Structures are given as C-alpha cells and as structure tokens.
Amino acid sequence: MPIARNYKPGSIVYFEGDKNSEEIYILQNGKIVLVSSPIIQTELEVKETITNGEFFGVKSALGRYPREETAQVITPCVVLVLTQDEFEQMVLKNFRVLLKMLKVFSNQLRRIGKTVRDIMHKGEPKMPSTELFYIGEYYVKQGKADQAKYVYEKYLSSYPDGQFADTAKQRLDAVERGDLRVEPVPSLKKEAAAPAGGDVMSFDQGAVPGLQAAGGAEEKKPDGVRSATEGIDVTKKYYEGLSLFSQEKFQEAIDIYQSIAAMTKFKDETTAKFAEKALFELGRCQMKLNKPLEAIETFSNLIKKFQRTDLLKDALFAIGEAYEKLNKYDKAINFYQKVVNTPPKESINTKAKKALEEAQKKL
Amino acid sequence: MILGDNLFEKFGKVFKPGEIIFCEYEIGNTFYFILNGIVRITKIVGDTEKTLDTMGSGDIFGEMAILEQQPRSATVIAQTEVKALEFNRENFEMLLQSNLQMALKLLKIFCKRIYDAKRQLMIITLDESDYRVADAFLLVAEKKGVHTDERVSVELKVPLDELANMCAISMDETKKALTNFVRFNKIELIGESIKINNISEFLRMVTNKRKVAKHQARI
C-alpha cells in the first residue's frame, strides 16, 4: 500500500544526483518545486512547479538512474509514496494517465533528440538519401542480392527524383537478373569541413553517372563554376533577380539565379538563406517560362541542398504544381499529400489540400 | 503477454530469415512488436556490417517513428523467421489501449532514452575533446553499473568509432585524446579495450570542468 508522507516547508524530497531512486511520488496537497541544473551551461536553472495530483520522480525511478532534479518543498505537503510495483499497478488500471505520461515523455525525448542532432550535425551533415544508396552498394558488394534489392527499392520509393535514382534503377535491374558484379560508383567526395552552422554540403557531382540524366536537365553546369564561390554577392544578386522577375524578364533572372545555384559554400548563414531563396525563385522563373521539368529539378535540389529549409513545404507544393503542368496528376497528388502531412498546420497545408482535391478530379 | 488473434490478422507481418525489416536512413513511420523470432540490429560502418543488438519476442523496435519521421538510425534484419505486429502513429493508441503492458514498457523505454539523450547532450556540450572522451568513459562505465565515484580500475570495451560518435568528434581527435591519457598514465590500451586506472579521477576532472564552465557562464 502506498504510504502518505508529510513534509515541512524548506525540506527536500530528494536531491539531484541521488542514486537508488526507487520511489515514485504523487503530490496530494501543497506546493513542490523541481529544480534542475541546466545541461547547457549558459542556460539558467530550470524550475518546474508540481501541482496537486501530479506525479514526480517517475523517470529516474523507471529508468533506474540518478535523480535529475532536486524536489524542494515550498508549503506544507502531503506526498503519496509509491514503490515501482505500486506505480505499475496504478497506471495499468488507468490508460488515460499512462497515455498522458507517454505523450509528455515523448515530447521531452523529441526536444532533447533535436538538440543533440543539431549539435552533432553541425560539423558534417549527412544526407539520408545518399547514405541509403550507399547501403545498397554495400550489400551488392557483399553479394547479398535480396538486401540490396530491398534498399534500392526503398531508395526509389523514398527519393524518386533523388540524385542516384537512375543508378539505383540500373542496379535494381542488374540485381534482379542475378548480376551482382556491378561497377561500384566511385566514392563521392565529401568536402571535409563545412562552415560551422551552415547546412552546406558539396558533392563531386561528376563522379555519379546517374546524376546528370536525372530530372531531364538540359543545361550542364560548366566546369569550374562550383569553385568560383568567392566574390559573388548573393544578397545583391538575389534582389537583382527579384527585380528582373517583376519586370517579367524571366530568362535574365534565371541567369542570375543560376550563378547562385551553382554555389556550394557560403560565407555565413544569412548568405546561405538568400541562396536558398534564390533557388526557390529560380524554380519559379522556370515555371513561368513553362519548363516544369527544370523547375522540378530545381525544387528537388533546394530540398536536397538545404535539408532544414523553411521553404520545404513551398518547394514540395511547387513540385506538385509542376507535375500538374506535365499532366502527371498522380505525382502531383503525391507531393500535395506530403505538404498536407507536414506539420505544423499552416495556410499552405490548406492550399495543398485544395489543390490535391482538384487534382484528384482531373485524374 | 496475451495478444488476441484479431490483432495479428490486422497488423501481423511475417519476415523470412535474412529479410530486411527496415534499413538505416530509410524514412519510416512504423514500429514493431515481436511476437516470435529474433531480429538483428545492425549498422554499416566503413566496410563492415556491425551487429549492435539482437531482440526477441516481447521486444519493441522502431518506436522512435511514433515521435517523428526521422530517418531510421539502424537496420533491422530478421535472423530467424519473425512474426511481428506492425503499427504506425495512427493506430498505435489503439494498440496501447488494448495492451497496457506494452504501453508501460514503452514508457520505460522512453525514460531510459530521455536519460541517454540527456547524458549524450552533456558530453557534447563540453568544449574540449579530452573532456568529452573522459565523460564518454564515465557514461560507458555508468552503463556497466560501475560506481564512478570510487577509486577503481575499469576495463571498457568501446570501439574507437563509437567513442568518436558519442563525443561528436573525429576519429583523429579521439585518438589524440586517448594518446594524451596514455601519456599521463591515466589509461592503458589493451587490444580492443581501454583500461581506466582510476575512474574517479575522470569523474573529478569532468565535474570540475562543468563547475568552471557554470561559473564562467554566470559572470
């Protein structure tokens, strides 16, 4: 049976760092504050007030690790003390409580996970699509046909317009014929240190046979453009492009934006942001000139190049529109659906939902 | 754990031995509850496929997909024939409601994960790589149940790449930190493992570093 314990103001239920943290508590009456030291030193202490009926000390007890915070008693309190078994008996009878805890914990986990990822990937961002493709390559090399087949199929369904889509198709055909002796794709050259804070990646694109054919781009980038990154004032060019766009000089705007699009390194985050926007504008110009295939490539490129772009949904939506222009309604629907499914719910989600319904009628 | 046949009819999946259930870096929104059989969790590092763990009946994997659509962090392959229930974000509440034991299990997994993530965050918020490696030693020792505040010698089996990964630094930087510790007689490298001569020294080193950083942050 759970026991009730009384605490006087100023006393402590447990200290941060206490081991053998087996007890779980429910505050029945009074006020308790949980104080924890910040993980990132520049931040302030975190204080959380427990209200009547709330559980505390759950995570450290269930996870069997030291207490993460100090539970300070503010006013006279009555606290119900549970053993782990008693806690389990109690929540197993109460799905609502259990579900609520799951939601609170999963939110915390998501937040911390994001912080960890942000710090970890600052140095060397990895592109899931590229990495996935390479796992396929690994299995081919190992002679594991079934596994390779699975990975290539996943690659093609997840990234139909991906950088390696054509190569993946070739591989898949070969593997299905039982041919595992495919020439490996020369390793992509990942440029070692990306500037801190930027999402910038660069690839030695010439090394991949499938790349240039993908998306049906007609113009190949001239060699050497990639390295000519210094000396271009991205912000200025971006605005020049905008002005040309408003004068309906789309081809001239395209020329300007393409010089930005060829860049792979940016001197700071603001510049990168403008390059991101420029890429989006490039796609818009291509749409204006009725070149949906090129626009699709540009927008896909934008998503690939700036993985955490704020323009993600806009780019996905634009790809949908481009496919509509090509009368490929099924593909268009696919991309609109992606926008609809991507939280948070904003006006573009509603817009995509409408476009999706319209496209379905045309299908 | 009793699961009705109707659950299997709705959500059941059978995987053949050797079949990939999901692959690292694939975007997924499903998670699995193993009814029967064994799965292998693997990761490809360089040119080898490393087994991180195996799981069997009653285990859950892929549960992070409930939280968000991130690329999978490892590959899961059926070792034997595997019967599993496959769920997604939409129907998982239903699953949990029909099986409170599983919900409780998930709650415990989340608790552990939150701690692990926080612990990792603590490592990578240290400025210098030596301190990160020191704190990574502490983490690995803690997981083994070692009392890191006691003057004891501990032998840890951590591959270099894993250590580098935990610290979010390059392999070269990790090697450099290890060499430093060897030079000052704090550790010995014996084959695949790292022998820590006195783990409490590392605890003191990291704790002091954090105190100083905290103090500086306040000024």
Coordinates of C-alpha atoms in Angstrom, one line a residue:
Chain A
M1 CA 0.0 0.0 0.0
P2 CA 1.3 3.5 -0.9
I3 CA 2.1 5.5 2.2
A4 CA 1.5 9.2 2.8
R5 CA 4.4 11.3 4.0
N6 CA 4.2 14.8 5.4
Y7 CA 6.9 17.4 4.5
K8 CA 7.6 20.8 6.1
P9 CA 8.4 23.8 4.0
G10 CA 12.1 24.0 3.2
S11 CA 12.7 20.3 3.3
I12 CA 13.8 18.2 0.3
V13 CA 12.1 15.1 -1.0
Y14 CA 15.2 14.1 -3.0
F15 CA 18.4 15.8 -4.3
E16 CA 19.6 15.9 -7.8
G17 CA 22.1 13.2 -8.3
D18 CA 20.6 10.9 -5.6
K19 CA 21.1 7.3 -6.5
N20 CA 18.8 4.4 -5.6
S21 CA 15.9 6.5 -6.7
E22 CA 13.3 3.8 -6.5
E23 CA 10.4 5.8 -5.1
I24 CA 7.7 7.5 -7.2
Y25 CA 5.7 10.3 -5.7
I26 CA 2.2 11.9 -6.1
L27 CA 1.7 15.3 -4.6
Q28 CA -1.6 15.2 -2.8
N29 CA -1.5 18.6 -1.2
G30 CA 0.8 21.6 -1.1
K31 CA 3.5 23.0 -3.4
I32 CA 6.7 21.4 -4.5
V33 CA 9.2 22.8 -7.0
L34 CA 11.6 20.7 -9.0
V35 CA 14.9 22.5 -9.7
S36 CA 17.4 21.1 -12.1
S37 CA 20.7 22.4 -13.3
P38 CA 20.9 23.2 -17.0
I39 CA 22.6 20.9 -19.3
I40 CA 23.9 23.7 -21.5
Q41 CA 25.9 25.8 -19.1
T42 CA 24.9 29.2 -20.4
E43 CA 21.2 28.5 -19.6
L44 CA 19.6 29.2 -16.3
E45 CA 18.3 26.7 -13.8
V46 CA 15.1 25.0 -14.8
K47 CA 12.2 25.2 -12.3
E48 CA 9.0 23.3 -12.5
T49 CA 6.1 23.6 -10.1
I50 CA 4.3 20.4 -9.3
T51 CA 0.5 20.8 -8.8
N52 CA -1.8 18.7 -6.7
G53 CA -2.4 15.2 -8.1
E54 CA 0.8 15.3 -10.2
F55 CA 3.4 12.5 -10.3
F56 CA 7.0 13.3 -9.9
G57 CA 10.3 11.3 -9.7
V58 CA 8.9 8.9 -12.3
K59 CA 11.6 9.0 -15.0
S60 CA 14.6 8.3 -12.7
A61 CA 12.7 5.6 -10.9
L62 CA 11.5 3.8 -14.0
G63 CA 14.8 4.3 -16.0
R64 CA 16.9 3.4 -12.9
Y65 CA 19.2 6.4 -13.0
P66 CA 20.1 9.2 -10.5
R67 CA 17.6 11.9 -9.8
E68 CA 17.8 14.7 -12.4
E69 CA 16.4 17.4 -10.2
T70 CA 16.0 18.5 -6.6
A71 CA 12.5 18.3 -5.2
Q72 CA 12.1 21.3 -2.9
V73 CA 9.1 21.6 -0.5
I74 CA 7.6 25.1 -0.5
T75 CA 4.5 24.8 1.6
P76 CA 3.4 22.0 4.0
C77 CA 2.9 19.0 1.8
V78 CA 1.3 15.6 1.8
V79 CA 3.0 13.2 -0.6
L80 CA 2.0 9.7 -1.6
V81 CA 5.0 7.5 -1.9
L82 CA 4.8 4.5 -4.3
T83 CA 7.1 1.7 -5.0
Q84 CA 7.7 0.8 -8.6
D85 CA 5.3 -2.1 -8.4
E86 CA 2.6 0.0 -6.8
F87 CA 3.1 2.6 -9.5
E88 CA 2.8 0.0 -12.2
Q89 CA -0.4 -1.5 -10.7
M90 CA -1.9 2.0 -10.5
V91 CA -1.2 3.1 -14.1
L92 CA -2.1 -0.3 -15.6
K93 CA -5.6 0.4 -14.4
N94 CA -5.6 3.9 -15.8
F95 CA -5.0 4.2 -19.6
R96 CA -5.5 8.0 -19.7
V97 CA -2.8 8.6 -17.1
L98 CA -0.4 6.2 -18.9
L99 CA -1.1 7.8 -22.3
K100 CA -0.6 11.3 -20.9
M101 CA 2.8 10.3 -19.5
L102 CA 3.8 8.7 -22.7
K103 CA 2.9 12.0 -24.5
V104 CA 4.8 14.2 -22.1
F105 CA 7.9 11.9 -22.2
S106 CA 7.8 11.5 -25.9
N107 CA 7.7 15.3 -26.3
Q108 CA 10.7 15.6 -24.0
L109 CA 12.6 13.0 -25.9
R110 CA 11.8 14.7 -29.2
R111 CA 13.1 18.0 -27.9
I112 CA 16.3 16.6 -26.4
G113 CA 16.9 14.5 -29.5
K114 CA 16.6 17.5 -31.7
T115 CA 19.1 19.5 -29.7
V116 CA 21.5 16.5 -29.8
R117 CA 21.1 16.2 -33.5
D118 CA 21.6 19.9 -34.1
I119 CA 24.9 19.9 -32.3
M120 CA 26.1 16.6 -33.8
H121 CA 25.4 17.5 -37.4
K122 CA 26.8 21.0 -37.2
G123 CA 30.2 19.6 -38.4
E124 CA 29.3 17.1 -41.0
P125 CA 25.8 16.9 -42.3
K126 CA 24.9 13.6 -43.8
M127 CA 22.3 13.2 -46.5
P128 CA 19.9 10.3 -45.7
S129 CA 19.3 9.7 -49.4
T130 CA 23.0 9.4 -50.2
E131 CA 23.6 7.2 -47.2
L132 CA 20.7 4.9 -48.0
F133 CA 22.0 4.5 -51.6
Y134 CA 25.4 3.5 -50.2
I135 CA 23.9 0.8 -48.0
G136 CA 22.5 -0.7 -51.2
E137 CA 26.0 -0.5 -52.7
Y138 CA 27.4 -2.3 -49.6
Y139 CA 25.0 -5.2 -50.0
V140 CA 25.8 -5.5 -53.7
K141 CA 29.5 -5.7 -52.8
Q142 CA 28.7 -8.4 -50.2
G143 CA 26.8 -10.4 -52.8
K144 CA 23.6 -10.0 -50.8
A145 CA 21.0 -9.7 -53.6
D146 CA 17.8 -9.6 -51.5
Q147 CA 19.1 -7.0 -49.2
A148 CA 20.4 -4.9 -52.0
K149 CA 17.1 -5.1 -53.8
Y150 CA 15.2 -4.0 -50.7
V151 CA 17.5 -1.0 -50.3
Y152 CA 17.3 0.2 -53.9
E153 CA 13.6 -0.2 -53.9
K154 CA 13.3 1.8 -50.8
Y155 CA 15.6 4.4 -52.3
L156 CA 13.5 4.7 -55.4
S157 CA 10.2 4.9 -53.5
S158 CA 11.5 7.4 -50.9
Y159 CA 13.6 9.6 -53.3
P160 CA 12.1 9.0 -56.8
D161 CA 13.8 12.2 -58.0
G162 CA 16.9 11.5 -56.0
Q163 CA 20.5 12.0 -57.1
F164 CA 21.0 8.3 -57.6
A165 CA 17.6 7.4 -58.9
D166 CA 18.8 6.3 -62.3
T167 CA 21.8 4.4 -60.9
A168 CA 19.5 2.7 -58.4
K169 CA 17.2 1.6 -61.2
Q170 CA 20.1 0.2 -63.1
R171 CA 21.4 -1.6 -60.1
L172 CA 17.9 -3.0 -59.3
D173 CA 17.6 -4.4 -62.9
A174 CA 21.1 -5.9 -62.6
V175 CA 20.4 -7.5 -59.2
E176 CA 17.1 -8.9 -60.5
R177 CA 18.9 -10.5 -63.4
G178 CA 21.2 -12.0 -60.8
D179 CA 24.1 -9.8 -61.8
L180 CA 26.0 -8.7 -58.7
R181 CA 29.2 -7.7 -60.5
V182 CA 28.2 -4.0 -61.0
E183 CA 30.9 -1.5 -61.1
P184 CA 30.8 0.4 -57.9
V185 CA 30.1 4.1 -58.1
P186 CA 33.3 6.0 -57.3
S187 CA 33.1 7.4 -53.8
L188 CA 31.5 10.7 -53.5
K189 CA 33.9 13.3 -52.4
K190 CA 32.5 14.8 -49.3
E191 CA 34.3 18.0 -48.6
A192 CA 35.6 17.7 -45.2
A193 CA 34.8 20.8 -43.1
A194 CA 31.6 22.6 -43.9
P195 CA 31.5 26.0 -42.4
A196 CA 30.1 25.8 -38.9
G197 CA 26.4 26.4 -38.6
G198 CA 25.7 26.0 -42.3
D199 CA 23.8 23.2 -43.9
V200 CA 26.1 23.3 -46.8
M201 CA 27.2 20.1 -48.5
S202 CA 29.1 19.7 -51.6
F203 CA 29.5 16.7 -53.8
D204 CA 31.8 15.9 -56.6
Q205 CA 28.8 15.6 -58.9
G206 CA 30.7 14.5 -62.0
A207 CA 31.5 11.2 -60.4
V208 CA 28.0 9.9 -60.5
P209 CA 26.8 8.7 -63.8
G210 CA 23.1 8.8 -62.9
L211 CA 23.1 12.4 -61.7
Q212 CA 23.2 14.4 -64.8
A213 CA 20.5 12.4 -66.5
A214 CA 18.1 12.7 -63.5
G215 CA 15.3 15.3 -63.9
G216 CA 16.0 15.8 -67.5
A217 CA 18.0 19.0 -67.1
E218 CA 19.3 20.2 -70.5
E219 CA 22.0 22.5 -69.4
K220 CA 25.0 21.2 -67.7
K221 CA 26.9 23.3 -65.3
P222 CA 30.1 24.4 -66.8
D223 CA 33.2 23.0 -65.0
G224 CA 34.8 25.4 -62.6
V225 CA 31.6 27.3 -61.7
R226 CA 31.5 25.3 -58.4
S227 CA 34.7 26.7 -57.1
A228 CA 34.0 30.3 -58.1
T229 CA 32.2 31.0 -55.0
E230 CA 34.0 33.9 -53.6
G231 CA 33.2 37.4 -54.8
I232 CA 29.6 36.8 -55.6
D233 CA 27.4 39.0 -53.6
V234 CA 24.5 36.6 -53.1
T235 CA 22.2 39.1 -51.4
K236 CA 22.7 41.7 -54.1
K237 CA 22.1 39.2 -56.9
Y238 CA 19.0 37.8 -55.2
Y239 CA 17.4 41.3 -55.2
E240 CA 18.5 41.9 -58.8
G241 CA 16.8 38.7 -59.8
L242 CA 13.7 39.7 -57.9
S243 CA 13.6 43.0 -59.8
L244 CA 14.0 41.2 -63.2
F245 CA 11.2 38.8 -62.2
S246 CA 8.9 41.7 -61.5
Q247 CA 9.7 43.1 -65.0
E248 CA 8.9 39.7 -66.4
K249 CA 12.4 39.3 -67.6
F250 CA 12.5 35.6 -66.6
Q251 CA 15.4 34.4 -68.6
E252 CA 17.6 37.1 -67.3
A253 CA 16.5 36.4 -63.8
I254 CA 17.3 32.7 -64.4
D255 CA 20.8 33.5 -65.4
I256 CA 21.4 35.4 -62.2
Y257 CA 19.9 32.8 -60.0
Q258 CA 21.8 30.0 -61.7
S259 CA 25.0 31.6 -60.7
I260 CA 23.9 31.4 -57.1
A261 CA 22.5 27.9 -57.5
A262 CA 25.9 26.6 -58.6
M263 CA 27.5 27.7 -55.3
T264 CA 28.1 25.2 -52.7
K265 CA 29.8 27.2 -50.0
F266 CA 28.5 30.3 -48.3
K267 CA 30.4 32.6 -46.0
D268 CA 27.7 32.8 -43.4
E269 CA 24.1 31.7 -42.5
T270 CA 22.5 34.8 -43.9
T271 CA 24.1 34.3 -47.3
A272 CA 23.0 30.6 -47.2
K273 CA 19.5 31.8 -46.5
F274 CA 19.5 34.1 -49.5
A275 CA 21.0 31.3 -51.7
E276 CA 18.1 29.1 -50.5
K277 CA 15.5 31.7 -51.5
A278 CA 17.3 32.3 -54.8
L279 CA 17.0 28.6 -55.7
F280 CA 13.3 28.8 -55.0
E281 CA 13.0 31.9 -57.2
L282 CA 14.9 30.1 -60.0
G283 CA 12.3 27.4 -59.9
R284 CA 9.5 30.0 -60.1
C285 CA 11.1 31.6 -63.2
Q286 CA 11.4 28.2 -64.8
M287 CA 7.7 27.6 -64.2
K288 CA 6.9 31.0 -65.7
L289 CA 8.8 30.0 -68.9
N290 CA 6.9 26.8 -68.9
K291 CA 9.8 24.5 -68.1
P292 CA 8.3 22.3 -65.4
L293 CA 10.9 19.6 -65.7
E294 CA 13.7 22.0 -65.0
A295 CA 11.6 23.5 -62.2
I296 CA 11.1 20.1 -60.6
E297 CA 14.9 19.6 -60.6
T298 CA 15.5 23.0 -59.1
F299 CA 13.0 22.5 -56.3
S300 CA 14.2 19.0 -55.6
N301 CA 17.7 20.4 -55.5
L302 CA 16.6 23.0 -53.0
I303 CA 15.2 20.3 -50.7
K304 CA 18.3 18.2 -51.0
K305 CA 20.8 21.1 -50.6
F306 CA 19.1 22.8 -47.7
Q307 CA 17.7 19.9 -45.7
R308 CA 16.2 22.0 -42.9
T309 CA 14.9 24.7 -45.2
D310 CA 11.9 26.8 -44.2
L311 CA 10.8 26.6 -47.8
L312 CA 10.3 22.8 -47.6
K313 CA 6.5 22.9 -47.9
D314 CA 6.6 25.7 -50.6
A315 CA 9.1 23.6 -52.6
L316 CA 7.0 20.4 -52.3
F317 CA 3.9 22.3 -53.3
A318 CA 5.7 23.8 -56.3
I319 CA 6.8 20.4 -57.4
G320 CA 3.2 19.3 -57.3
E321 CA 2.2 22.3 -59.5
A322 CA 5.0 21.4 -61.9
Y323 CA 3.8 17.9 -62.2
E324 CA 0.2 19.1 -62.8
K325 CA 1.6 21.1 -65.7
L326 CA 3.0 17.9 -67.1
N327 CA -0.4 16.3 -66.6
K328 CA 1.1 13.8 -64.2
Y329 CA -1.7 14.2 -61.7
D330 CA -0.8 11.1 -59.6
K331 CA 2.7 12.5 -58.9
A332 CA 1.2 15.9 -58.2
I333 CA -1.2 14.4 -55.7
N334 CA 1.8 12.7 -54.1
F335 CA 3.6 15.9 -53.5
Y336 CA 0.5 17.8 -52.3
Q337 CA -0.1 15.0 -49.9
K338 CA 3.4 15.5 -48.5
V339 CA 2.6 19.1 -47.8
V340 CA -0.7 18.2 -46.2
N341 CA 1.0 15.7 -43.9
T342 CA 3.8 18.0 -42.8
P343 CA 3.1 19.8 -39.5
P344 CA 2.5 22.5 -38.4
K345 CA -0.8 23.3 -40.0
E346 CA -0.3 26.5 -41.9
S347 CA -2.2 28.1 -44.7
I348 CA -0.1 26.2 -47.3
N349 CA -1.4 22.9 -45.8
T350 CA -4.9 24.1 -46.6
K351 CA -3.9 25.3 -50.0
A352 CA -2.3 21.9 -50.7
K353 CA -5.4 20.1 -49.6
K354 CA -7.5 22.1 -52.1
A355 CA -5.0 21.5 -54.9
L356 CA -5.0 17.8 -54.0
E357 CA -8.8 17.6 -54.3
E358 CA -8.7 19.5 -57.6
A359 CA -6.0 17.2 -59.0
Q360 CA -8.0 14.1 -57.9
K361 CA -10.9 15.3 -60.0
K362 CA -8.6 15.6 -63.1
L363 CA -7.2 12.1 -62.5
Chain B
M1 CA 1.7 -11.0 -22.8
I2 CA -1.6 -12.1 -24.4
L3 CA -2.4 -10.6 -27.7
G4 CA -5.6 -11.6 -29.5
D5 CA -5.5 -13.3 -32.9
N6 CA -7.5 -10.4 -34.3
L7 CA -4.5 -8.1 -33.7
F8 CA -2.4 -10.4 -35.8
E9 CA -5.0 -10.5 -38.5
K10 CA -4.9 -6.7 -38.7
F11 CA -1.3 -5.9 -38.0
G12 CA 0.6 -9.1 -38.3
K13 CA 3.6 -9.5 -40.6
V14 CA 5.9 -12.4 -41.2
F15 CA 9.5 -11.9 -42.2
K16 CA 11.8 -14.6 -43.7
P17 CA 15.2 -15.2 -42.3
G18 CA 17.6 -12.6 -43.7
E19 CA 14.8 -10.3 -44.7
I20 CA 15.3 -6.6 -44.0
I21 CA 12.5 -5.2 -41.9
F22 CA 13.8 -1.7 -42.3
C23 CA 17.0 -0.1 -43.3
E24 CA 19.2 2.6 -41.8
Y25 CA 18.5 6.1 -43.3
E26 CA 15.1 4.9 -44.7
I27 CA 12.3 7.2 -43.7
G28 CA 9.8 5.2 -41.7
N29 CA 6.7 5.7 -39.7
T30 CA 6.1 2.1 -38.5
F31 CA 7.2 0.4 -35.4
Y32 CA 7.2 -3.3 -34.5
F33 CA 6.3 -5.6 -31.7
I34 CA 8.0 -9.0 -31.9
L35 CA 5.7 -12.0 -31.3
N36 CA 8.0 -14.6 -32.3
G37 CA 11.6 -15.0 -33.6
I38 CA 14.8 -13.0 -33.4
V39 CA 15.9 -9.8 -35.1
R40 CA 19.4 -8.4 -35.5
I41 CA 20.0 -4.6 -35.3
T42 CA 22.9 -3.6 -37.5
K43 CA 24.8 -0.6 -38.8
I44 CA 27.2 -0.4 -41.7
V45 CA 30.4 1.2 -40.5
G46 CA 33.0 1.6 -43.2
D47 CA 33.1 -1.7 -45.0
T48 CA 31.7 -3.9 -42.3
E49 CA 28.2 -4.6 -41.0
K50 CA 28.2 -4.4 -37.3
T51 CA 25.6 -6.1 -35.1
L52 CA 24.6 -3.7 -32.3
D53 CA 22.0 -5.8 -30.6
T54 CA 19.6 -8.7 -31.0
M55 CA 15.9 -8.7 -29.9
G56 CA 13.3 -11.4 -29.4
S57 CA 9.7 -12.0 -28.6
G58 CA 8.1 -9.3 -26.5
D59 CA 10.6 -6.6 -27.6
I60 CA 9.7 -3.4 -29.4
F61 CA 11.8 -1.7 -32.1
G62 CA 11.4 1.3 -34.4
E63 CA 9.4 3.1 -31.7
M64 CA 11.0 6.4 -32.4
A65 CA 8.9 6.6 -35.5
I66 CA 5.9 7.3 -33.3
L67 CA 7.6 10.6 -32.4
E68 CA 8.7 11.9 -35.7
Q69 CA 9.6 10.9 -39.2
Q70 CA 13.3 10.8 -38.9
P71 CA 15.5 8.5 -41.0
R72 CA 16.0 5.2 -39.2
S73 CA 19.1 5.1 -37.1
A74 CA 19.9 1.4 -37.7
T75 CA 19.0 -1.5 -39.9
V76 CA 16.8 -4.4 -38.5
I77 CA 17.1 -7.8 -40.2
A78 CA 15.2 -10.9 -39.4
Q79 CA 17.6 -13.5 -38.0
T80 CA 15.0 -16.3 -37.9
E81 CA 11.5 -16.3 -39.2
V82 CA 9.9 -13.4 -37.4
K83 CA 6.3 -12.8 -36.6
A84 CA 5.7 -9.2 -35.6
L85 CA 2.9 -6.7 -35.3
E86 CA 3.4 -3.6 -37.4
F87 CA 2.0 -0.3 -36.2
N88 CA 2.0 3.3 -37.2
R89 CA 1.3 6.6 -35.5
E90 CA -2.4 6.4 -36.4
N91 CA -3.2 3.0 -34.9
F92 CA -0.7 2.9 -32.0
E93 CA -3.1 4.4 -29.5
M94 CA -5.4 1.6 -30.2
L95 CA -2.6 -0.9 -29.7
L96 CA -1.6 0.6 -26.4
Q97 CA -5.2 0.7 -25.2
S98 CA -5.6 -3.0 -26.0
N99 CA -2.3 -3.7 -24.3
L100 CA -1.5 -1.6 -21.3
Q101 CA 1.6 -3.8 -20.5
M102 CA 3.1 -2.7 -23.8
A103 CA 2.3 1.0 -23.0
L104 CA 4.1 0.6 -19.7
K105 CA 7.0 -1.0 -21.5
L106 CA 7.2 1.9 -23.9
L107 CA 7.0 4.3 -21.0
K108 CA 10.1 2.7 -19.5
I109 CA 11.9 2.7 -22.9
F110 CA 11.2 6.5 -23.2
C111 CA 12.5 7.1 -19.6
K112 CA 15.8 5.3 -20.5
R113 CA 16.0 7.1 -23.8
I114 CA 15.5 10.5 -22.3
Y115 CA 18.3 9.9 -19.9
D116 CA 20.6 8.6 -22.5
A117 CA 19.9 11.5 -24.8
K118 CA 20.5 14.0 -21.9
R119 CA 23.7 12.2 -21.0
Q120 CA 24.9 12.4 -24.5
L121 CA 24.0 16.1 -24.7
M122 CA 26.1 16.6 -21.5
I123 CA 29.1 15.1 -23.3
I124 CA 28.8 17.1 -26.5
T125 CA 28.3 20.4 -24.7
L126 CA 31.8 20.1 -23.2
D127 CA 34.2 22.3 -25.1
E128 CA 37.4 20.3 -25.5
S129 CA 37.6 16.8 -26.9
D130 CA 39.7 15.4 -24.0
Y131 CA 36.9 16.2 -21.6
R132 CA 34.3 14.8 -24.0
V133 CA 36.2 11.5 -24.2
A134 CA 36.6 11.5 -20.4
D135 CA 32.9 11.9 -20.0
A136 CA 32.2 9.2 -22.6
F137 CA 34.3 6.8 -20.4
L138 CA 32.1 7.8 -17.5
L139 CA 28.9 7.1 -19.4
V140 CA 30.1 3.7 -20.6
A141 CA 31.2 2.8 -17.0
E142 CA 27.9 4.0 -15.6
K143 CA 26.1 1.7 -18.0
K144 CA 28.1 -1.2 -16.8
G145 CA 26.9 -0.3 -13.3
V146 CA 30.3 0.9 -12.1
H147 CA 30.3 3.4 -9.2
T148 CA 32.3 6.1 -10.9
D149 CA 33.0 8.0 -7.6
E150 CA 35.0 5.1 -6.3
R151 CA 38.7 4.6 -6.8
V152 CA 38.5 1.6 -9.1
S153 CA 40.1 0.4 -12.2
V154 CA 37.7 -0.4 -15.0
E155 CA 38.1 -2.1 -18.4
L156 CA 35.8 -0.7 -21.1
K157 CA 35.2 -2.3 -24.5
V158 CA 34.4 0.6 -26.8
P159 CA 35.4 0.7 -30.4
L160 CA 37.1 3.9 -31.5
D161 CA 34.4 4.9 -34.0
E162 CA 31.7 4.5 -31.3
L163 CA 33.7 6.7 -28.9
A164 CA 34.2 9.3 -31.6
N165 CA 30.5 9.2 -32.3
M166 CA 29.5 9.6 -28.7
C167 CA 31.7 12.6 -28.5
A168 CA 30.8 14.0 -31.9
I169 CA 34.4 14.5 -32.8
S170 CA 36.6 12.9 -35.5
M171 CA 38.4 9.6 -35.1
D172 CA 41.7 11.5 -35.2
E173 CA 40.7 13.8 -32.4
T174 CA 39.5 10.8 -30.4
K175 CA 42.9 9.1 -31.0
K176 CA 44.7 12.2 -29.9
A177 CA 42.7 12.4 -26.6
L178 CA 43.4 8.7 -25.9
T179 CA 47.1 9.2 -26.6
N180 CA 47.1 12.1 -24.1
F181 CA 45.5 9.9 -21.4
V182 CA 48.0 7.1 -22.1
R183 CA 50.9 9.6 -21.8
F184 CA 49.7 10.7 -18.4
N185 CA 49.2 7.1 -17.3
K186 CA 45.5 7.5 -16.9
I187 CA 44.6 4.7 -19.2
E188 CA 46.1 1.7 -21.0
L189 CA 45.1 0.4 -24.3
I190 CA 44.9 -3.4 -24.3
G191 CA 43.8 -4.8 -27.6
E192 CA 40.2 -3.8 -28.2
S193 CA 39.6 -2.5 -24.7
I194 CA 40.6 0.6 -22.7
K195 CA 41.7 0.1 -19.2
I196 CA 41.0 3.1 -17.0
N197 CA 43.3 3.1 -14.0
N198 CA 41.1 5.1 -11.7
I199 CA 37.7 6.1 -12.9
S200 CA 37.0 8.6 -10.1
E201 CA 39.8 10.7 -11.5
F202 CA 37.8 11.2 -14.7
L203 CA 34.7 12.0 -12.7
R204 CA 36.5 14.7 -10.8
M205 CA 38.0 16.1 -14.0
V206 CA 34.7 16.4 -15.8
T207 CA 32.8 17.6 -12.7
N208 CA 35.4 20.4 -12.1
K209 CA 35.2 21.4 -15.8
R210 CA 31.5 21.7 -15.6
K211 CA 31.7 23.8 -12.4
V212 CA 34.1 26.2 -14.0
A213 CA 32.0 26.5 -17.1
K214 CA 28.9 27.1 -15.0
H215 CA 30.8 29.7 -13.0
Q216 CA 32.0 31.5 -16.1
A217 CA 28.5 31.5 -17.6
R218 CA 27.3 33.4 -14.6
I219 CA 29.9 36.1 -14.7

